[in-house]
């Protein structure tokens, strides 16, 4: 199958840090279909050779094992081309059309790795140039909008030019092998599903913790904040995969219909609920891995009086028969104690305790990163004659070890899916808009609230109020156990 893949934003960070290295991995693994051309477009004037040389330099920053040798790079780069484009100029799209028309590739993928304010312009121009025919797909990188209105505006334009089946909205968490494992866990195994409901589960906690600060992304991040950056998309996507009903098939729309139902069943936030069930924080200076790190307000280009949140913890519920009354806690933050993304499913205690000692319950820990695995905590007899009879023991599965040779990175997987036209791991516009609809009351309440985010020390697990949020229901976060 031949393909042409065009990166708008061809010299941007995302392209050289994530997309090109991911394509190179696909190439190295022999997964990139043969006969492909990769075209980077951007504002600067440069030749194919100059762009390849620039990319080669950039690849030196790619982590060790994933870096190409010079010979490998040369073979990969033979498929990489560069064109200058002014994205507002119709004649530049006409030239792009000529370049694509030099041959008729089976698939043309336009990847919009630009600032989102250019999305509508690019889509309209592609449409006007007739570059929206049925062999075309368009990939839209997050953030898709800043709120419901702007997301709807982008979607309206995208839909006026492309069919929904041509639009690939990226949430790179969906490409992570550990996240795909959620589907495998729930719908490839018979024994979890009967327990996957309110009768057996006490609460579910999703943590997406990062130890990094905002680094050089200050200006972008300050206009965004953790709720828009991580909760509206990544955390909610994880929640839908955990909570959805079994889809009738593995088809994209069968899955996305079920995910949408979960988003629609999320309990809407009132201003009182926001005050009670949502905690926002902002990091102060602290220590991480033995190094002093600055406060958010001292990061480059962050306004000294910024009220942008770098941490969010919230409690929600899903209003349906399966989940009624089960708290779902979502938590994310920068400069937390560790880089750790995991889901903890806390099961209920046995209904009647016959063993002496502290009452505990089973837990399933789904580790997303840095490790990718599953830990099932069971209770077993310690064998001692006195005192506490039961002790927790773990069944620990490490997927990186189990599938060492076959693990494919998130962007590699998603790029290959976009080329092949597989939509399963991409977000549909109605899901995305519903997610905005749900987070907006939080944004509105914060805009009216004088208090601003609570401070937390870099290197901690966030403001104390986040612990109080779960403690109120009689629970704790995993690191507090
Ligand atoms: C991105 C956010 O979507 O996800 C970043 O914009 C965040 O702020 C990143 O750091 C986290 O992704 P990962 O794959 O490193 O967990």
XYZ file of N, CA, C and O in Angstrom, residues 337-466:
520
model
N 5.730 13.644 43.243
C 6.843 12.865 43.785
C 7.455 11.888 42.774
O 8.626 11.531 42.890
N 6.685 11.444 41.804
C 7.203 10.447 40.861
C 6.448 10.534 39.547
O 5.326 11.049 39.498
N 7.061 10.039 38.489
C 6.318 9.840 37.237
C 5.623 8.502 37.367
O 6.267 7.450 37.416
N 4.340 8.544 37.451
C 3.626 7.333 37.795
C 2.194 7.443 37.280
O 1.422 8.273 37.750
N 1.866 6.644 36.299
C 0.488 6.642 35.823
C -0.092 5.269 36.139
O 0.459 4.250 35.725
N -1.154 5.263 36.895
C -1.746 3.974 37.264
C -3.219 4.114 37.616
O -3.703 5.201 37.931
N -3.882 2.982 37.536
C -5.292 2.926 37.917
C -5.400 1.920 39.046
O -4.885 0.799 38.925
N -6.035 2.318 40.119
C -6.222 1.375 41.222
C -7.716 1.069 41.342
O -8.527 1.987 41.490
N -8.037 -0.192 41.232
C -9.414 -0.628 41.419
C -9.486 -1.233 42.813
O -8.878 -2.280 43.080
N -10.156 -0.561 43.715
C -10.287 -1.055 45.091
C -11.581 -1.840 45.215
O -12.675 -1.280 45.056
N -11.452 -3.121 45.488
C -12.641 -3.967 45.623
C -13.228 -3.814 47.032
O -12.569 -3.309 47.942
N -14.440 -4.243 47.189
C -15.080 -4.167 48.514
C -14.507 -5.251 49.421
O -13.998 -6.274 48.962
N -14.648 -5.013 50.709
C -14.222 -6.044 51.658
C -15.224 -7.203 51.624
O -16.355 -7.030 51.162
N -14.788 -8.350 52.141
C -15.728 -9.485 52.201
C -16.922 -9.077 53.068
O -16.761 -8.281 54.008
N -18.117 -9.594 52.762
C -19.298 -9.101 53.483
C -19.317 -9.482 54.968
O -19.947 -8.812 55.777
N -18.613 -10.562 55.318
C -18.617 -10.979 56.725
C -17.223 -11.497 57.051
O -16.748 -12.448 56.434
N -16.561 -10.843 58.018
C -15.162 -11.189 58.298
C -15.087 -12.326 59.323
O -15.680 -12.237 60.392
N -14.370 -13.392 58.986
C -14.218 -14.474 59.971
C -12.792 -14.547 60.512
O -12.524 -15.243 61.485
N -11.864 -13.818 59.868
C -10.471 -13.861 60.343
C -10.199 -12.668 61.246
O -10.710 -11.580 61.002
N -9.357 -12.872 62.252
C -9.047 -11.745 63.136
C -8.111 -10.754 62.439
O -7.516 -11.077 61.420
N -7.994 -9.579 63.024
C -7.041 -8.583 62.506
C -7.702 -7.565 61.599
O -8.920 -7.582 61.405
N -6.850 -6.731 61.025
C -7.327 -5.626 60.186
C -8.065 -6.145 58.950
O -7.604 -7.087 58.305
N -9.196 -5.539 58.660
C -9.948 -5.947 57.468
C -9.348 -5.282 56.232
O -9.222 -4.071 56.187
N -8.941 -6.078 55.274
C -8.415 -5.514 54.029
C -9.268 -5.988 52.867
O -10.117 -6.856 53.042
N -8.973 -5.450 51.713
C -9.749 -5.847 50.534
C -8.798 -6.066 49.362
O -7.645 -5.655 49.399
N -9.296 -6.701 48.340
C -8.474 -6.923 47.133
C -8.308 -5.624 46.372
O -9.185 -4.769 46.389
N -7.152 -5.534 45.699
C -6.930 -4.365 44.848
C -6.326 -4.836 43.542
O -5.490 -5.748 43.529
N -6.737 -4.202 42.474
C -6.105 -4.460 41.185
C -5.420 -3.152 40.782
O -6.067 -2.107 40.718
N -4.111 -3.238 40.560
C -3.388 -2.034 40.151
C -2.995 -2.196 38.692
O -2.287 -3.142 38.330
N -3.494 -1.308 37.877
C -3.161 -1.353 36.452
C -2.080 -0.305 36.245
O -2.333 0.892 36.375
N -0.867 -0.769 35.974
C 0.260 0.164 35.864
C 0.410 0.590 34.409
O 0.577 -0.250 33.528
N 0.360 1.875 34.184
C 0.422 2.373 32.805
C 1.825 2.825 32.434
O 2.292 2.606 31.335
N 2.501 3.527 33.344
C 3.886 3.920 33.130
C 4.480 4.426 34.431
O 3.717 4.849 35.292
N 5.795 4.346 34.671
C 6.786 3.890 33.713
C 6.712 2.385 33.447
O 7.045 1.950 32.352
N 6.296 1.570 34.439
C 6.152 0.139 34.104
C 4.807 -0.069 33.453
O 3.888 0.715 33.643
N 4.692 -1.162 32.743
C 3.449 -1.511 32.099
C 3.097 -2.896 32.621
O 3.743 -3.873 32.267
N 2.130 -2.949 33.521
C 1.838 -4.253 34.103
C 0.562 -4.254 34.917
O -0.195 -3.287 34.936
N 0.361 -5.363 35.581
C -0.826 -5.559 36.397
C -0.405 -6.140 37.727
O 0.441 -7.033 37.766
N -0.983 -5.645 38.788
C -0.704 -6.248 40.086
C -2.044 -6.540 40.737
O -2.855 -5.625 40.910
N -2.261 -7.784 41.082
C -3.504 -8.148 41.748
C -3.178 -8.496 43.187
O -2.410 -9.426 43.456
N -3.710 -7.706 44.093
C -3.408 -7.958 45.509
C -4.491 -8.842 46.114
O -5.667 -8.488 46.121
N -4.025 -9.979 46.625
C -4.920 -10.953 47.243
C -4.581 -11.054 48.716
O -3.554 -10.549 49.167
N -5.404 -11.745 49.457
C -5.087 -11.973 50.863
C -4.849 -13.462 51.064
O -5.606 -14.286 50.546
N -3.776 -13.775 51.773
C -3.443 -15.188 51.947
C -3.138 -15.445 53.417
O -2.804 -14.519 54.168
N -3.232 -16.705 53.808
C -2.950 -17.054 55.203
C -1.447 -17.038 55.427
O -0.690 -17.666 54.690
N -1.037 -16.292 56.447
C 0.395 -16.145 56.720
C 0.995 -17.420 57.303
O 2.187 -17.646 57.261
N 0.129 -18.201 57.941
C 0.629 -19.446 58.523
C 1.104 -19.291 59.948
O 1.535 -20.257 60.565
N 1.030 -18.069 60.504
C 1.461 -17.925 61.903
C 0.310 -18.313 62.826
O -0.859 -18.228 62.458
N 0.651 -18.733 64.024
C -0.349 -19.283 64.924
C -1.226 -18.209 65.558
O -2.392 -18.442 65.843
N -0.640 -17.021 65.767
C -1.389 -16.008 66.510
C -1.582 -14.745 65.697
O -0.959 -14.555 64.661
N -2.395 -13.873 66.256
C -2.542 -12.518 65.714
C -3.180 -12.513 64.345
O -4.038 -13.345 64.034
N -2.711 -11.577 63.523
C -3.330 -11.405 62.215
C -3.050 -12.627 61.341
O -1.901 -13.030 61.171
N -4.102 -13.181 60.790
C -3.916 -14.403 60.018
C -3.643 -14.103 58.553
O -2.889 -14.808 57.891
N -4.278 -13.031 58.065
C -4.191 -12.749 56.629
C -3.145 -11.687 56.322
O -3.017 -10.712 57.054
N -2.447 -11.905 55.237
C -1.479 -10.893 54.790
C -1.673 -10.667 53.299
O -2.021 -11.600 52.570
N -1.465 -9.432 52.838
C -1.606 -9.192 51.396
C -0.438 -9.790 50.610
O 0.715 -9.695 51.043
N -0.737 -10.443 49.518
C 0.306 -10.928 48.603
C -0.094 -10.486 47.195
O -1.270 -10.264 46.924
N 0.911 -10.366 46.325
C 0.601 -9.811 45.001
C 0.902 -10.782 43.879
O 1.924 -11.460 43.898
N 0.020 -10.805 42.929
C 0.312 -11.440 41.642
C 0.762 -10.304 40.745
O -0.006 -9.374 40.487
N 1.991 -10.377 40.313
C 2.575 -9.227 39.629
C 2.932 -9.592 38.193
O 3.702 -10.515 37.970
N 2.384 -8.890 37.248
C 2.667 -9.186 35.832
C 3.375 -8.012 35.189
O 2.894 -6.881 35.290
N 4.480 -8.282 34.539
C 5.214 -7.213 33.874
C 5.082 -7.423 32.359
O 5.677 -8.333 31.795
N 4.267 -6.594 31.714
C 4.014 -6.804 30.283
C 5.235 -6.480 29.426
O 5.404 -7.025 28.347
N 6.069 -5.538 29.906
C 7.262 -5.213 29.120
C 8.141 -6.446 28.991
O 8.726 -6.703 27.945
N 8.214 -7.226 30.088
C 9.033 -8.453 30.041
C 8.321 -9.515 29.219
O 8.923 -10.181 28.381
N 7.013 -9.652 29.462
C 6.284 -10.733 28.806
C 6.281 -10.582 27.282
O 6.338 -11.556 26.555
N 6.192 -9.308 26.825
C 6.087 -9.099 25.370
C 7.262 -8.291 24.853
O 7.105 -7.447 23.969
N 8.431 -8.504 25.439
C 9.577 -7.621 25.202
C 9.764 -7.226 23.741
O 10.011 -6.068 23.446
N 9.611 -8.166 22.844
C 9.989 -7.851 21.468
C 8.892 -7.131 20.684
O 9.154 -6.539 19.656
N 7.662 -7.200 21.192
C 6.577 -6.692 20.338
C 5.997 -5.355 20.750
O 5.021 -4.914 20.189
N 6.528 -4.704 21.775
C 5.907 -3.472 22.255
C 6.137 -2.331 21.273
O 7.249 -2.063 20.852
N 5.064 -1.673 20.964
C 5.121 -0.590 19.984
C 4.723 0.703 20.694
O 3.744 0.738 21.419
N 5.497 1.764 20.491
C 5.223 3.028 21.170
C 3.908 3.646 20.718
O 3.371 3.294 19.660
N 3.411 4.613 21.526
C 2.082 5.179 21.269
C 1.999 5.870 19.906
O 1.099 5.589 19.106
N 2.947 6.749 19.620
C 2.856 7.475 18.350
C 3.103 6.568 17.154
O 2.507 6.747 16.088
N 3.967 5.579 17.348
C 4.221 4.628 16.259
C 2.919 3.916 15.905
O 2.507 3.846 14.745
N 2.270 3.440 16.937
C 1.012 2.726 16.748
C -0.051 3.612 16.085
O -0.732 3.232 15.135
N -0.162 4.848 16.594
C -1.221 5.722 16.087
C -0.944 6.174 14.654
O -1.867 6.290 13.840
N 0.326 6.416 14.347
C 0.649 6.808 12.967
C 0.354 5.661 12.004
O -0.211 5.870 10.923
N 0.731 4.454 12.409
C 0.458 3.304 11.535
C -1.045 3.101 11.375
O -1.525 2.768 10.294
N -1.799 3.330 12.467
C -3.258 3.192 12.382
C -3.847 4.245 11.449
O -4.769 3.959 10.678
N -3.327 5.462 11.531
C -3.853 6.525 10.657
C -3.570 6.186 9.191
O -4.438 6.339 8.324
N -2.375 5.664 8.930
C -2.040 5.296 7.548
C -2.953 4.155 7.073
O -3.446 4.147 5.944
N -3.226 3.220 7.991
C -4.044 2.060 7.608
C -5.545 2.351 7.688
O -6.363 1.522 7.308
N -5.911 3.522 8.253
C -7.336 3.872 8.330
C -8.079 3.208 9.477
O -9.300 3.084 9.419
N -7.367 2.825 10.535
C -8.035 2.202 11.689
C -8.355 3.279 12.717
O -7.450 3.905 13.280
N -9.647 3.480 12.972
C -10.061 4.608 13.818
C -10.236 4.258 15.298
O -10.510 5.143 16.114
N -10.090 2.971 15.643
C -10.421 2.524 17.015
C -9.794 3.363 18.116
O -10.398 3.591 19.144
N -8.545 3.772 17.898
C -7.828 4.440 18.981
C -7.844 5.960 18.814
O -6.986 6.654 19.350
N -8.812 6.460 18.074
C -8.925 7.910 17.907
C -10.269 8.370 18.472
O -11.213 7.583 18.577
N -10.301 9.647 18.821
C -11.468 10.167 19.547
C -12.464 10.779 18.560
O -12.077 11.537 17.677
N -13.737 10.436 18.732
C -14.762 10.981 17.837
C -15.183 12.369 18.327
O -15.086 12.662 19.509
N -15.700 13.184 17.429
C -15.992 14.575 17.818
C -17.020 14.647 18.941
O -16.917 15.494 19.825
N -18.015 13.745 18.932
C -19.027 13.854 19.992
C -18.465 13.479 21.360
O -18.859 14.058 22.381
N -17.508 12.551 21.390
C -16.854 12.221 22.666
C -16.108 13.439 23.199
O -16.176 13.786 24.372
N -15.376 14.037 22.262
C -14.533 15.157 22.649
C -15.383 16.336 23.139
O -15.082 16.953 24.167
N -16.493 16.590 22.454
C -17.346 17.710 22.865
C -18.025 17.415 24.197
O -18.174 18.287 25.039
N -18.429 16.154 24.389
C -19.063 15.796 25.659
C -18.076 15.954 26.823
O -18.445 16.387 27.913
N -16.821 15.631 26.559
C -15.804 15.793 27.610
C -15.665 17.281 27.967
O -15.559 17.646 29.136
N -15.697 18.138 26.959
C -15.653 19.586 27.240
C -16.885 20.027 28.030
O -16.798 20.819 28.961
N -18.036 19.507 27.625
C -19.287 19.883 28.297
C -19.180 19.564 29.786
O -19.634 20.308 30.632
N -18.542 18.452 30.101
C -18.449 18.023 31.496
C -17.437 18.862 32.281
O -17.660 19.173 33.442
N -16.310 19.244 31.658
C -15.313 19.998 32.444
C -15.645 21.495 32.522
O -15.161 22.184 33.418
N -16.488 21.985 31.634
C -16.718 23.439 31.614
C -17.231 24.029 32.918
O -16.759 25.096 33.327
N -18.199 23.402 33.610
C -18.642 23.987 34.884
C -17.492 24.142 35.888
O -17.527 25.031 36.733
N -16.482 23.301 35.767
C -15.336 23.446 36.681
C -14.583 24.728 36.308
O -14.256 25.553 37.164
N -14.352 24.895 35.001
C -13.641 26.107 34.548
C -14.433 27.352 34.937
O -13.870 28.343 35.410
N -15.757 27.288 34.770
C -16.599 28.456 35.101
C -16.519 28.767 36.588
O -16.387 29.919 36.986
N -16.615 27.717 37.406
C -16.595 27.942 38.860
C -15.243 28.535 39.274
O -15.181 29.445 40.094
N -14.163 28.049 38.680
C -12.837 28.570 39.043
C -12.705 30.041 38.637
O -12.078 30.836 39.328
N -13.299 30.364 37.492
C -13.180 31.749 37.021
C -13.863 32.714 37.995
O -13.485 33.873 38.099
N -14.882 32.203 38.707
C -15.617 33.076 39.632
C -15.056 33.034 41.051
O -15.501 33.780 41.922
N -14.105 32.135 41.284
C -13.665 31.897 42.660
C -12.374 32.684 42.928
O -11.442 32.644 42.133
N -12.345 33.422 44.029
C -11.185 34.291 44.307
C -10.000 33.530 44.882
O -8.896 34.043 44.931
N -10.255 32.319 45.352
C -9.206 31.634 46.112
C -7.989 31.197 45.294
O -6.866 31.237 45.766
N -8.214 30.783 44.076
C -7.090 30.313 43.256
C -6.610 28.948 43.704
O -7.155 28.348 44.635
N -5.576 28.430 43.012
C -5.107 27.078 43.342
C -4.405 27.023 44.702
O -3.844 28.014 45.151
N -4.459 25.844 45.320
C -3.756 25.657 46.595
C -2.296 25.344 46.316
O -1.999 24.576 45.398
N -1.399 25.884 47.126
C 0.022 25.589 46.899
C 0.373 24.164 47.330
O -0.249 23.629 48.251
N 1.292 23.542 46.627
C 1.876 22.289 47.106
C 3.358 22.321 46.803
O 3.805 22.999 45.870
N 4.117 21.597 47.589
C 5.564 21.607 47.429
C 5.951 20.665 46.296
O 5.470 19.525 46.251
N 6.809 21.145 45.395
C 7.297 20.267 44.327
C 7.934 19.037 44.973
O 8.670 19.157 45.961
N 7.631 17.859 44.432
C 8.177 16.632 45.018
C 7.214 15.975 45.997
O 7.493 14.902 46.516
N 6.066 16.609 46.246
C 5.061 15.994 47.133
C 3.984 15.337 46.250
O 4.123 15.265 45.029
N 2.901 14.894 46.884
C 1.792 14.314 46.109
C 0.632 15.293 45.947
O -0.503 14.885 45.732
N 0.929 16.587 46.054
C -0.121 17.585 45.822
C -0.648 18.139 47.132
O -0.187 17.765 48.220
N -1.622 19.045 47.060
C -2.146 19.676 48.262
C -2.814 18.664 49.194
O -3.376 17.664 48.718
N -2.766 18.968 50.497
C -3.374 18.066 51.484
C -4.859 17.871 51.197
O -5.428 16.813 51.485
N -5.487 18.874 50.601
C -6.928 18.771 50.330
C -7.245 17.585 49.415
O -8.362 17.061 49.431
N -6.257 17.143 48.623
C -6.504 15.998 47.736
C -6.641 14.712 48.559
O -7.407 13.810 48.207
